[in-house]
mmCIF file of C-alpha atoms and ligand atoms in Angstrom:
data_model
loop_
_atom_site.group_PDB
_atom_site.id
_atom_site.type_symbol
_atom_site.label_atom_id
_atom_site.label_comp_id
_atom_site.label_asym_id
_atom_site.label_seq_id
_atom_site.Cartn_x
_atom_site.Cartn_y
_atom_site.Cartn_z
ATOM 1 C CA MET S 1 -2.904 -17.029 -17.917
ATOM 2 C CA THR S 2 -3.414 -18.515 -14.411
ATOM 3 C CA SER S 3 -2.828 -17.283 -11.002
ATOM 4 C CA LYS S 4 0.482 -19.102 -11.096
ATOM 5 C CA HIS S 5 1.622 -17.062 -14.026
ATOM 6 C CA LEU S 6 0.607 -13.937 -12.091
ATOM 7 C CA ARG S 7 2.508 -15.100 -9.083
ATOM 8 C CA ARG S 8 5.685 -15.302 -11.143
ATOM 9 C CA LEU S 9 5.082 -11.772 -12.397
ATOM 10 C CA VAL S 10 4.547 -10.471 -9.007
ATOM 11 C CA ASP S 11 8.020 -11.656 -8.154
ATOM 12 C CA ARG S 12 9.486 -9.640 -11.028
ATOM 13 C CA TYR S 13 7.914 -6.459 -9.637
ATOM 14 C CA ARG S 14 8.943 -7.173 -5.937
ATOM 15 C CA ILE S 15 11.881 -5.093 -4.836
ATOM 16 C CA ASP S 16 13.312 -6.316 -1.401
ATOM 17 C CA ARG S 17 16.778 -4.958 -1.658
ATOM 18 C CA GLY S 18 17.573 -1.361 -2.584
ATOM 19 C CA LYS S 19 21.060 -1.861 -3.949
ATOM 20 C CA GLY S 20 21.285 -0.831 -7.532
ATOM 21 C CA PHE S 21 17.615 0.048 -7.785
ATOM 22 C CA ARG S 22 16.769 2.224 -10.704
ATOM 23 C CA LEU S 23 13.242 3.463 -11.402
ATOM 24 C CA ARG S 24 14.026 3.879 -15.013
ATOM 25 C CA ASP S 25 14.640 0.045 -15.214
ATOM 26 C CA HIS S 26 10.926 -0.213 -14.906
ATOM 27 C CA ASP S 27 8.373 0.172 -17.497
ATOM 28 C CA PRO S 28 5.056 1.801 -16.420
ATOM 29 C CA ALA S 29 3.374 0.301 -19.397
ATOM 30 C CA ASP S 30 4.488 -3.215 -18.714
ATOM 31 C CA ILE S 31 1.877 -5.804 -18.939
ATOM 32 C CA GLY S 32 3.995 -8.815 -17.984
ATOM 33 C CA ASP S 33 4.884 -11.379 -20.605
ATOM 34 C CA GLY S 34 1.889 -10.623 -22.836
ATOM 35 C CA LEU S 35 0.115 -13.805 -21.802
ATOM 36 C CA ILE S 36 -2.703 -11.847 -20.204
ATOM 37 C CA ASP S 37 -5.192 -9.580 -21.761
ATOM 38 C CA HIS S 38 -7.598 -6.860 -20.611
ATOM 39 C CA ALA S 39 -10.602 -9.102 -21.569
ATOM 40 C CA GLU S 40 -9.711 -11.955 -19.228
ATOM 41 C CA SER S 41 -8.452 -9.641 -16.437
ATOM 42 C CA GLU S 42 -11.893 -9.104 -14.867
ATOM 43 C CA ALA S 43 -12.364 -12.825 -14.236
ATOM 44 C CA LEU S 44 -8.823 -13.090 -12.820
ATOM 45 C CA LEU S 45 -9.278 -10.218 -10.630
ATOM 46 C CA ALA S 46 -12.427 -11.542 -9.317
ATOM 47 C CA ASP S 47 -10.654 -14.675 -8.502
ATOM 48 C CA GLY S 48 -7.813 -12.926 -6.774
ATOM 49 C CA VAL S 49 -10.298 -10.933 -4.621
ATOM 50 C CA ARG S 50 -12.032 -14.181 -3.683
ATOM 51 C CA ARG S 51 -8.804 -15.756 -2.655
ATOM 52 C CA LEU S 52 -7.899 -12.521 -0.762
ATOM 53 C CA ALA S 53 -11.233 -12.582 1.102
ATOM 54 C CA ALA S 54 -10.766 -16.237 2.164
ATOM 55 C CA LEU S 55 -7.276 -15.603 3.610
ATOM 56 C CA GLN S 56 -8.632 -12.535 5.431
ATOM 57 C CA GLU S 57 -11.187 -14.777 7.058
ATOM 58 C CA LEU S 58 -8.131 -16.763 8.466
ATOM 59 C CA LEU S 59 -6.165 -13.824 9.419
ATOM 60 C CA TYR S 60 -8.918 -12.197 11.447
ATOM 61 C CA PRO S 61 -9.440 -14.992 14.183
ATOM 62 C CA GLN S 62 -5.640 -15.687 14.656
ATOM 63 C CA ASP S 63 -5.236 -12.202 16.075
ATOM 64 C CA GLN S 64 -1.367 -12.259 15.776
ATOM 65 C CA TRP S 65 -0.354 -10.999 12.446
ATOM 66 C CA ALA S 66 -1.445 -7.652 11.190
ATOM 67 C CA VAL S 67 -1.007 -6.483 7.536
ATOM 68 C CA LEU S 68 0.007 -3.102 6.403
ATOM 69 C CA CYS S 69 -0.511 -2.088 2.781
ATOM 70 C CA VAL S 70 1.095 1.201 1.871
ATOM 71 C CA PHE S 71 0.147 2.690 -1.477
ATOM 72 C CA GLN S 72 2.066 5.558 -2.962
ATOM 73 C CA ALA S 73 1.806 7.086 -6.390
ATOM 74 C CA MET S 74 1.788 10.371 -8.512
ATOM 75 C CA ASP S 75 -1.804 11.729 -8.948
ATOM 76 C CA ALA S 76 -3.994 9.899 -11.303
ATOM 77 C CA ALA S 77 -2.017 6.727 -11.082
ATOM 78 C CA GLY S 78 -5.038 4.885 -9.745
ATOM 79 C CA LYS S 79 -4.613 4.421 -6.120
ATOM 80 C CA ASP S 80 -8.251 5.024 -5.178
ATOM 81 C CA GLY S 81 -9.569 2.600 -7.793
ATOM 82 C CA THR S 82 -6.975 -0.128 -6.979
ATOM 83 C CA ILE S 83 -7.756 0.039 -3.296
ATOM 84 C CA LYS S 84 -11.555 -0.151 -4.052
ATOM 85 C CA HIS S 85 -11.314 -3.120 -6.414
ATOM 86 C CA VAL S 86 -8.897 -5.115 -4.543
ATOM 87 C CA MET S 87 -10.413 -4.694 -1.140
ATOM 88 C CA SER S 88 -13.951 -5.049 -2.498
ATOM 89 C CA GLY S 89 -14.476 -8.638 -1.384
ATOM 90 C CA ILE S 90 -13.066 -8.196 1.968
ATOM 91 C CA ASN S 91 -15.361 -8.321 5.194
ATOM 92 C CA PRO S 92 -15.299 -4.566 5.961
ATOM 93 C CA GLN S 93 -14.784 -5.423 9.801
ATOM 94 C CA GLY S 94 -11.289 -6.799 8.997
ATOM 95 C CA VAL S 95 -10.000 -3.788 6.954
ATOM 96 C CA GLU S 96 -9.352 0.012 7.530
ATOM 97 C CA VAL S 97 -8.268 2.368 4.921
ATOM 98 C CA THR S 98 -6.636 5.578 5.857
ATOM 99 C CA SER S 99 -6.136 8.517 3.603
ATOM 100 C CA PHE S 100 -3.210 10.793 4.604
ATOM 101 C CA LYS S 101 -3.678 14.367 3.446
ATOM 102 C CA GLN S 102 -1.726 17.413 4.145
ATOM 103 C CA PRO S 103 -0.997 17.451 7.937
ATOM 104 C CA GLY S 104 -3.073 19.781 10.035
ATOM 105 C CA PRO S 105 -1.727 21.865 13.084
ATOM 106 C CA GLU S 106 -2.095 19.034 15.474
ATOM 107 C CA GLU S 107 -0.202 16.574 13.308
ATOM 108 C CA LEU S 108 2.592 19.217 12.596
ATOM 109 C CA ALA S 109 3.059 19.767 16.224
ATOM 110 C CA HIS S 110 4.236 16.092 16.439
ATOM 111 C CA ASP S 111 6.909 13.878 14.890
ATOM 112 C CA PHE S 112 5.950 12.687 11.318
ATOM 113 C CA LEU S 113 5.317 9.084 12.367
ATOM 114 C CA TRP S 114 2.882 10.171 15.040
ATOM 115 C CA ARG S 115 -0.202 10.177 12.886
ATOM 116 C CA ILE S 116 1.138 6.876 11.062
ATOM 117 C CA ASN S 117 1.275 5.120 14.436
ATOM 118 C CA ARG S 118 -2.283 5.945 15.382
ATOM 119 C CA ARG S 119 -3.653 4.368 12.326
ATOM 120 C CA LEU S 120 -1.647 1.160 12.305
ATOM 121 C CA PRO S 121 -4.016 -2.010 12.022
ATOM 122 C CA GLN S 122 -4.289 -3.913 15.060
ATOM 123 C CA ARG S 123 -3.500 -7.729 14.979
ATOM 124 C CA GLY S 124 -5.770 -9.760 12.787
ATOM 125 C CA GLN S 125 -6.609 -6.690 10.565
ATOM 126 C CA ILE S 126 -5.475 -5.381 7.250
ATOM 127 C CA GLY S 127 -4.643 -1.578 7.261
ATOM 128 C CA VAL S 128 -4.398 0.147 4.026
ATOM 129 C CA PHE S 129 -2.687 3.502 3.688
ATOM 130 C CA ASN S 130 -3.633 5.763 0.839
ATOM 131 C CA ARG S 131 -0.496 7.897 1.049
ATOM 132 C CA SER S 132 1.648 7.210 4.191
ATOM 133 C CA HIS S 133 4.731 8.185 6.203
ATOM 134 C CA TYR S 134 6.576 8.197 2.687
ATOM 135 C CA GLU S 135 4.867 11.691 1.888
ATOM 136 C CA ASP S 136 7.423 12.987 4.345
ATOM 137 C CA VAL S 137 10.264 11.971 2.122
ATOM 138 C CA LEU S 138 8.613 12.748 -1.066
ATOM 139 C CA VAL S 139 6.203 15.791 -1.394
ATOM 140 C CA VAL S 140 8.026 17.379 1.714
ATOM 141 C CA ARG S 141 11.301 16.813 -0.055
ATOM 142 C CA VAL S 142 10.140 18.290 -3.371
ATOM 143 C CA HIS S 143 8.622 21.342 -1.472
ATOM 144 C CA PRO S 144 11.168 22.538 1.269
ATOM 145 C CA ASP S 145 8.520 25.239 2.443
ATOM 146 C CA LEU S 146 6.430 22.259 3.816
ATOM 147 C CA LEU S 147 9.512 21.043 5.825
ATOM 148 C CA ALA S 148 9.556 24.503 7.338
ATOM 149 C CA ARG S 149 6.249 24.100 8.843
ATOM 150 C CA GLN S 150 7.222 20.902 10.745
ATOM 151 C CA HIS S 151 8.516 22.774 13.705
ATOM 152 C CA LEU S 152 11.915 21.048 13.483
ATOM 153 C CA PRO S 153 14.705 22.579 15.737
ATOM 154 C CA PRO S 154 16.967 24.348 13.235
ATOM 155 C CA ALA S 155 19.835 22.402 14.501
ATOM 156 C CA LEU S 156 18.275 19.214 13.261
ATOM 157 C CA ASP S 157 17.152 20.507 9.925
ATOM 158 C CA GLY S 158 20.322 19.800 8.172
ATOM 159 C CA ARG S 159 21.520 18.471 4.827
ATOM 160 C CA LYS S 160 21.262 15.031 5.930
ATOM 161 C CA ILE S 161 17.588 15.191 6.814
ATOM 162 C CA TRP S 162 16.367 12.926 3.932
ATOM 163 C CA LYS S 163 18.942 10.334 4.555
ATOM 164 C CA HIS S 164 18.184 10.360 8.275
ATOM 165 C CA ARG S 165 14.439 10.212 7.536
ATOM 166 C CA LEU S 166 14.779 7.236 5.285
ATOM 167 C CA GLU S 167 16.875 5.388 7.903
ATOM 168 C CA ASP S 168 14.251 6.057 10.428
ATOM 169 C CA ILE S 169 11.448 4.639 8.045
ATOM 170 C CA ALA S 170 13.456 1.658 7.405
ATOM 171 C CA ALA S 171 13.949 1.210 11.223
ATOM 172 C CA PHE S 172 10.313 1.726 11.953
ATOM 173 C CA GLU S 173 9.231 -0.949 9.466
ATOM 174 C CA ARG S 174 11.787 -3.283 10.734
ATOM 175 C CA TYR S 175 10.274 -2.720 14.144
ATOM 176 C CA LEU S 176 6.799 -3.309 12.792
ATOM 177 C CA SER S 177 7.867 -6.576 11.042
ATOM 178 C CA ARG S 178 9.343 -7.775 14.354
ATOM 179 C CA GLN S 179 6.048 -7.023 16.021
ATOM 180 C CA GLY S 180 4.286 -9.138 13.583
ATOM 181 C CA PHE S 181 3.247 -6.821 10.787
ATOM 182 C CA VAL S 182 3.338 -7.903 7.229
ATOM 183 C CA VAL S 183 4.596 -4.645 5.620
ATOM 184 C CA LEU S 184 3.830 -4.304 1.804
ATOM 185 C CA LYS S 185 4.546 -1.173 -0.010
ATOM 186 C CA PHE S 186 3.002 -0.517 -3.470
ATOM 187 C CA PHE S 187 4.293 2.159 -5.817
ATOM 188 C CA LEU S 188 1.868 2.462 -8.718
ATOM 189 C CA HIS S 189 4.325 3.453 -11.289
ATOM 190 C CA LEU S 190 2.665 5.721 -13.933
ATOM 191 C CA SER S 191 4.325 7.264 -16.962
ATOM 192 C CA ARG S 192 4.174 11.070 -17.368
ATOM 193 C CA ALA S 193 2.427 10.627 -20.702
ATOM 194 C CA GLU S 194 -0.357 8.544 -19.193
ATOM 195 C CA GLN S 195 -0.807 11.013 -16.397
ATOM 196 C CA LYS S 196 -1.422 13.680 -19.198
ATOM 197 C CA ARG S 197 -3.926 11.375 -20.830
ATOM 198 C CA ARG S 198 -5.756 10.897 -17.465
ATOM 199 C CA PHE S 199 -5.848 14.553 -16.514
ATOM 200 C CA LEU S 200 -7.301 15.447 -19.909
ATOM 201 C CA ALA S 201 -9.905 12.755 -19.539
ATOM 202 C CA ARG S 202 -10.842 14.305 -16.163
ATOM 203 C CA LEU S 203 -11.157 17.787 -17.747
ATOM 204 C CA ASP S 204 -13.153 16.350 -20.700
ATOM 205 C CA THR S 205 -15.494 14.294 -18.696
ATOM 206 C CA PRO S 206 -17.849 16.279 -16.436
ATOM 207 C CA ASP S 207 -18.427 13.192 -14.179
ATOM 208 C CA LYS S 208 -14.662 13.011 -13.662
ATOM 209 C CA ASN S 209 -14.107 16.909 -13.125
ATOM 210 C CA TRP S 210 -14.170 16.567 -9.345
ATOM 211 C CA LYS S 211 -11.215 14.362 -9.479
ATOM 212 C CA PHE S 212 -9.180 17.224 -10.999
ATOM 213 C CA SER S 213 -7.346 19.836 -9.029
ATOM 214 C CA ALA S 214 -5.329 22.539 -10.205
ATOM 215 C CA ALA S 215 -2.548 21.540 -7.717
ATOM 216 C CA ASP S 216 -2.217 18.466 -9.754
ATOM 217 C CA ILE S 217 -0.674 20.440 -12.809
ATOM 218 C CA ALA S 218 1.719 22.104 -10.325
ATOM 219 C CA GLU S 219 2.820 18.749 -9.078
ATOM 220 C CA ARG S 220 3.256 17.355 -12.553
ATOM 221 C CA ALA S 221 5.788 20.263 -13.118
ATOM 222 C CA HIS S 222 8.072 18.602 -10.456
ATOM 223 C CA TRP S 223 7.968 15.187 -12.163
ATOM 224 C CA ASP S 224 11.578 14.540 -12.147
ATOM 225 C CA ASP S 225 12.079 15.690 -8.560
ATOM 226 C CA TYR S 226 9.363 13.219 -7.622
ATOM 227 C CA MET S 227 10.873 10.444 -9.472
ATOM 228 C CA ASN S 228 14.326 10.979 -7.854
ATOM 229 C CA ALA S 229 12.584 11.130 -4.438
ATOM 230 C CA TYR S 230 10.668 7.832 -5.016
ATOM 231 C CA GLN S 231 13.794 6.225 -6.301
ATOM 232 C CA ASP S 232 15.889 7.263 -3.209
ATOM 233 C CA ALA S 233 12.823 6.178 -0.903
ATOM 234 C CA ILE S 234 12.493 2.682 -2.531
ATOM 235 C CA ALA S 235 16.248 2.038 -2.632
ATOM 236 C CA ALA S 236 16.587 2.981 1.081
ATOM 237 C CA THR S 237 13.673 1.111 2.534
ATOM 238 C CA ALA S 238 13.218 -2.039 0.354
ATOM 239 C CA ALA S 239 13.848 -5.095 2.471
ATOM 240 C CA PRO S 240 12.595 -8.700 2.644
ATOM 241 C CA HIS S 241 10.499 -7.794 5.578
ATOM 242 C CA ALA S 242 9.067 -4.684 3.948
ATOM 243 C CA PRO S 243 9.261 -5.183 0.235
ATOM 244 C CA TRP S 244 8.232 -2.546 -2.434
ATOM 245 C CA PHE S 245 6.166 -3.546 -5.377
ATOM 246 C CA VAL S 246 7.028 -1.307 -8.277
ATOM 247 C CA VAL S 247 3.636 -1.913 -10.112
ATOM 248 C CA PRO S 248 3.313 -0.896 -13.801
ATOM 249 C CA ALA S 249 0.337 1.257 -13.706
ATOM 250 C CA ASP S 250 -0.273 2.671 -17.152
ATOM 251 C CA HIS S 251 -2.962 -0.106 -17.552
ATOM 252 C CA LYS S 252 -5.236 -0.057 -14.722
ATOM 253 C CA TRP S 253 -6.485 -3.542 -15.022
ATOM 254 C CA PHE S 254 -2.892 -5.016 -14.879
ATOM 255 C CA ALA S 255 -1.972 -2.905 -11.796
ATOM 256 C CA ARG S 256 -4.948 -4.307 -9.905
ATOM 257 C CA LEU S 257 -3.893 -7.906 -10.861
ATOM 258 C CA VAL S 258 -0.437 -7.407 -9.650
ATOM 259 C CA VAL S 259 -1.606 -5.908 -6.348
ATOM 260 C CA VAL S 260 -4.173 -8.499 -5.426
ATOM 261 C CA GLU S 261 -1.668 -11.339 -6.317
ATOM 262 C CA ALA S 262 1.062 -9.844 -4.174
ATOM 263 C CA LEU S 263 -1.245 -9.622 -1.177
ATOM 264 C CA VAL S 264 -2.566 -13.024 -1.679
ATOM 265 C CA ALA S 265 1.118 -14.410 -1.989
ATOM 266 C CA ALA S 266 2.022 -12.540 1.246
ATOM 267 C CA LEU S 267 -0.896 -13.973 3.242
ATOM 268 C CA GLU S 268 -0.352 -17.497 1.857
ATOM 269 C CA ASP S 269 3.298 -17.358 3.010
ATOM 270 C CA LEU S 270 1.987 -16.793 6.673
ATOM 271 C CA GLY S 271 0.553 -20.447 6.591
ATOM 272 C CA LEU S 272 -2.675 -19.337 8.301
ATOM 273 C CA LYS S 273 -4.796 -22.118 9.616
ATOM 274 C CA PRO S 274 -8.303 -21.973 11.029
ATOM 275 C CA PRO S 275 -8.110 -21.496 14.799
ATOM 276 C CA GLU S 276 -7.960 -24.959 16.661
ATOM 277 C CA MET S 277 -10.194 -25.761 19.359
ATOM 278 C CA PRO S 278 -8.379 -27.107 22.491
ATOM 279 C CA ALA S 279 -10.107 -30.178 23.948
ATOM 280 C CA ASP S 280 -11.673 -28.413 26.982
ATOM 281 C CA ALA S 281 -13.169 -25.779 24.665
ATOM 282 C CA ARG S 282 -14.676 -28.490 22.451
ATOM 283 C CA ALA S 283 -16.142 -30.137 25.529
ATOM 284 C CA ARG S 284 -17.804 -26.743 26.464
ATOM 285 C CA LEU S 285 -19.298 -26.667 23.010
ATOM 286 C CA GLU S 286 -20.872 -30.099 23.442
ATOM 287 C CA GLU S 287 -22.051 -29.131 26.837
ATOM 288 C CA ALA S 288 -23.759 -25.956 25.252
ATOM 289 C CA ARG S 289 -25.417 -28.156 22.686
ATOM 290 C CA HIS S 290 -26.718 -30.430 25.383
ATOM 291 C CA ARG S 291 -28.272 -27.445 27.156
ATOM 292 C CA LEU S 292 -29.745 -25.886 24.044
ATOM 293 C CA GLU S 293 -31.251 -29.358 23.065
ATOM 294 C CA ALA S 294 -32.695 -29.953 26.569
ATOM 295 C CA GLU S 295 -34.730 -26.475 26.464
ATOM 296 C CA ASP S 296 -38.436 -26.797 25.892
ATOM 297 C CA GLY S 297 -39.632 -25.328 22.728
HETATM 298 P P1 AMP V 1 -5.082 13.417 -2.421
HETATM 299 O O1 AMP V 1 -4.338 12.101 -2.175
HETATM 300 O O2 AMP V 1 -5.175 13.626 -3.880
HETATM 301 O O3 AMP V 1 -6.425 13.368 -1.734
HETATM 302 O O4 AMP V 1 -4.218 14.554 -1.808
HETATM 303 C C1 AMP V 1 -3.440 14.584 -0.634
HETATM 304 C C2 AMP V 1 -2.545 15.616 -0.692
HETATM 305 O O5 AMP V 1 -1.935 15.562 0.613
HETATM 306 C C3 AMP V 1 -1.281 15.242 -1.672
HETATM 307 O O6 AMP V 1 -1.039 16.373 -2.463
HETATM 308 C C4 AMP V 1 -0.243 14.836 -0.692
HETATM 309 O O7 AMP V 1 1.094 15.036 -1.288
HETATM 310 C C5 AMP V 1 -0.573 15.812 0.420
HETATM 311 N N1 AMP V 1 0.167 15.168 1.611
HETATM 312 C C6 AMP V 1 -0.111 13.904 2.220
HETATM 313 N N2 AMP V 1 0.852 13.924 3.284
HETATM 314 C C7 AMP V 1 1.482 15.058 3.351
HETATM 315 C C8 AMP V 1 2.569 15.440 4.216
HETATM 316 N N3 AMP V 1 2.938 14.652 5.162
HETATM 317 N N4 AMP V 1 3.086 16.603 4.063
HETATM 318 C C9 AMP V 1 2.559 17.464 2.951
HETATM 319 N N5 AMP V 1 1.599 16.989 2.204
HETATM 320 C C10 AMP V 1 1.035 15.782 2.317
HETATM 321 MG MG1 MG V 2 -4.963 14.386 -5.868
#
């Protein structure tokens, strides 16, 4: 297995048009074409992380493109671990991770994209969203009482609200792409059976107990509603300028490889070059060299 192989796999999981998208066509336990195994995945991941770090070194000084990586998933799908591993080689000055939790009073007093806008990466930076604006068409859709807290004028809170929100998200992401954002969205696609195994492991292992919350079981009971909401969200917002990656997540090592390769591919597509020195700037560097060399001591 080489990174070329991996690249072809990434294309398989990339969804850039919503038409006909069905979640059930995607197997959470997929590990590609069987050409890769767990044992070699560590070296491949390290190689991907190295390539990503090198690309980030080119992204930072060009100060034009910004990269936004959105991570969405059910509980225990491995968002945190994936973010930790994939971003581990990157200069911390060039990346910012934001975890979006239940909105507080100030956030609820604004439109749902308000808090998202405030955390967008600046040019040259990689922004990572651990949960995102999509929560407002996922958890809020599954739990209508959350919607009731959003201070929407009743006249606007109609039956078309989800369709409208999805249109607004699609338009927002199109706007971002036209502003020089590379928008990449990752759905870590976990099976219900694997979630059960991971929850049990969290209960069985004292070191992992902190990761378990009673609310997780309550959310699990809404599994089908979540899957429907995810399917609608992906179908309504997948676009060439803001693709989704439906990443099989039952095998953590595989999910991480897919994510790192997708990021590398997107950054390579930008054709980043080290910044070029204009002739006058180079002349100033020479002048600085002369002055330094002429100093005593
Ligand atoms: P965790 O990611 O496990 O730390 O949990 C964060 C929780 O915040 C999850 O249960 C999310 O569903 C919830 N959350 C995030 N964004 C929103 C939102 N806009 N409205 C309601 N709940 C949210
Ligand atoms: Mg949680």
